[in-house]
């Protein structure tokens, strides 16, 4: 039982560490995350008046891949299913860590901004 408690405590700590996000000013690259804005096309499609990717969304940590047909279509894994990244949220700008970054709306689950990885997958 003691070993189980240790595993549970360690898992809880890792979960808390994982949940620390771009909204925390002590996190690396906090300012970059807070500066990111949605495209006007995505704002129009979603019917939202705000622009910020970060204020109404969080970075969604997951796996990414290029579409099965090898097109420029990006996909991400959510709830065990591969979902297509809407083309109007894709940004060809680099990220601080040169990794893909996806912002998802905290309340609706809508994709807000996706930054293509410059170093590839």
Short mmCIF file of N, CA and C in Angstrom, two decimals, residues 1-15:
data_model
loop_
_atom_site.label_atom_id
_atom_site.label_comp_id
_atom_site.label_asym_id
_atom_site.label_seq_id
_atom_site.Cartn_x
_atom_site.Cartn_y
_atom_site.Cartn_z
N UNK A 1 0.82 -1.20 0.00
CA UNK A 1 0.00 0.00 0.00
C UNK A 1 0.86 1.25 0.00
N UNK A 2 1.98 1.19 0.72
CA UNK A 2 2.87 2.34 0.78
C UNK A 2 3.44 2.67 -0.60
N UNK A 3 3.81 1.65 -1.35
CA UNK A 3 4.34 1.86 -2.70
C UNK A 3 3.28 2.49 -3.60
N UNK A 4 2.03 2.04 -3.45
CA UNK A 4 0.94 2.62 -4.24
C UNK A 4 0.77 4.11 -3.92
N UNK A 5 0.85 4.46 -2.64
CA UNK A 5 0.75 5.87 -2.23
C UNK A 5 1.86 6.71 -2.85
N UNK A 6 3.07 6.15 -2.89
CA UNK A 6 4.21 6.87 -3.50
C UNK A 6 3.97 7.09 -4.99
N UNK A 7 3.50 6.05 -5.65
CA UNK A 7 3.21 6.17 -7.09
C UNK A 7 2.13 7.21 -7.32
N UNK A 8 1.07 7.16 -6.51
CA UNK A 8 -0.02 8.11 -6.64
C UNK A 8 0.47 9.54 -6.37
N UNK A 9 1.31 9.72 -5.35
CA UNK A 9 1.86 11.05 -5.05
C UNK A 9 2.74 11.54 -6.19
N UNK A 10 3.58 10.67 -6.71
CA UNK A 10 4.45 11.04 -7.83
C UNK A 10 3.62 11.42 -9.04
N UNK A 11 2.58 10.62 -9.34
CA UNK A 11 1.72 10.91 -10.48
C UNK A 11 1.04 12.26 -10.29
N UNK A 12 0.54 12.53 -9.08
CA UNK A 12 -0.10 13.81 -8.78
C UNK A 12 0.86 14.96 -8.98
N UNK A 13 2.11 14.81 -8.55
CA UNK A 13 3.11 15.86 -8.73
C UNK A 13 3.37 16.09 -10.22
N UNK A 14 3.54 15.00 -10.96
CA UNK A 14 3.78 15.15 -12.40
C UNK A 14 2.60 15.80 -13.09
N UNK A 15 1.40 15.45 -12.68
CA UNK A 15 0.20 16.05 -13.26
C UNK A 15 0.17 17.55 -12.98
#
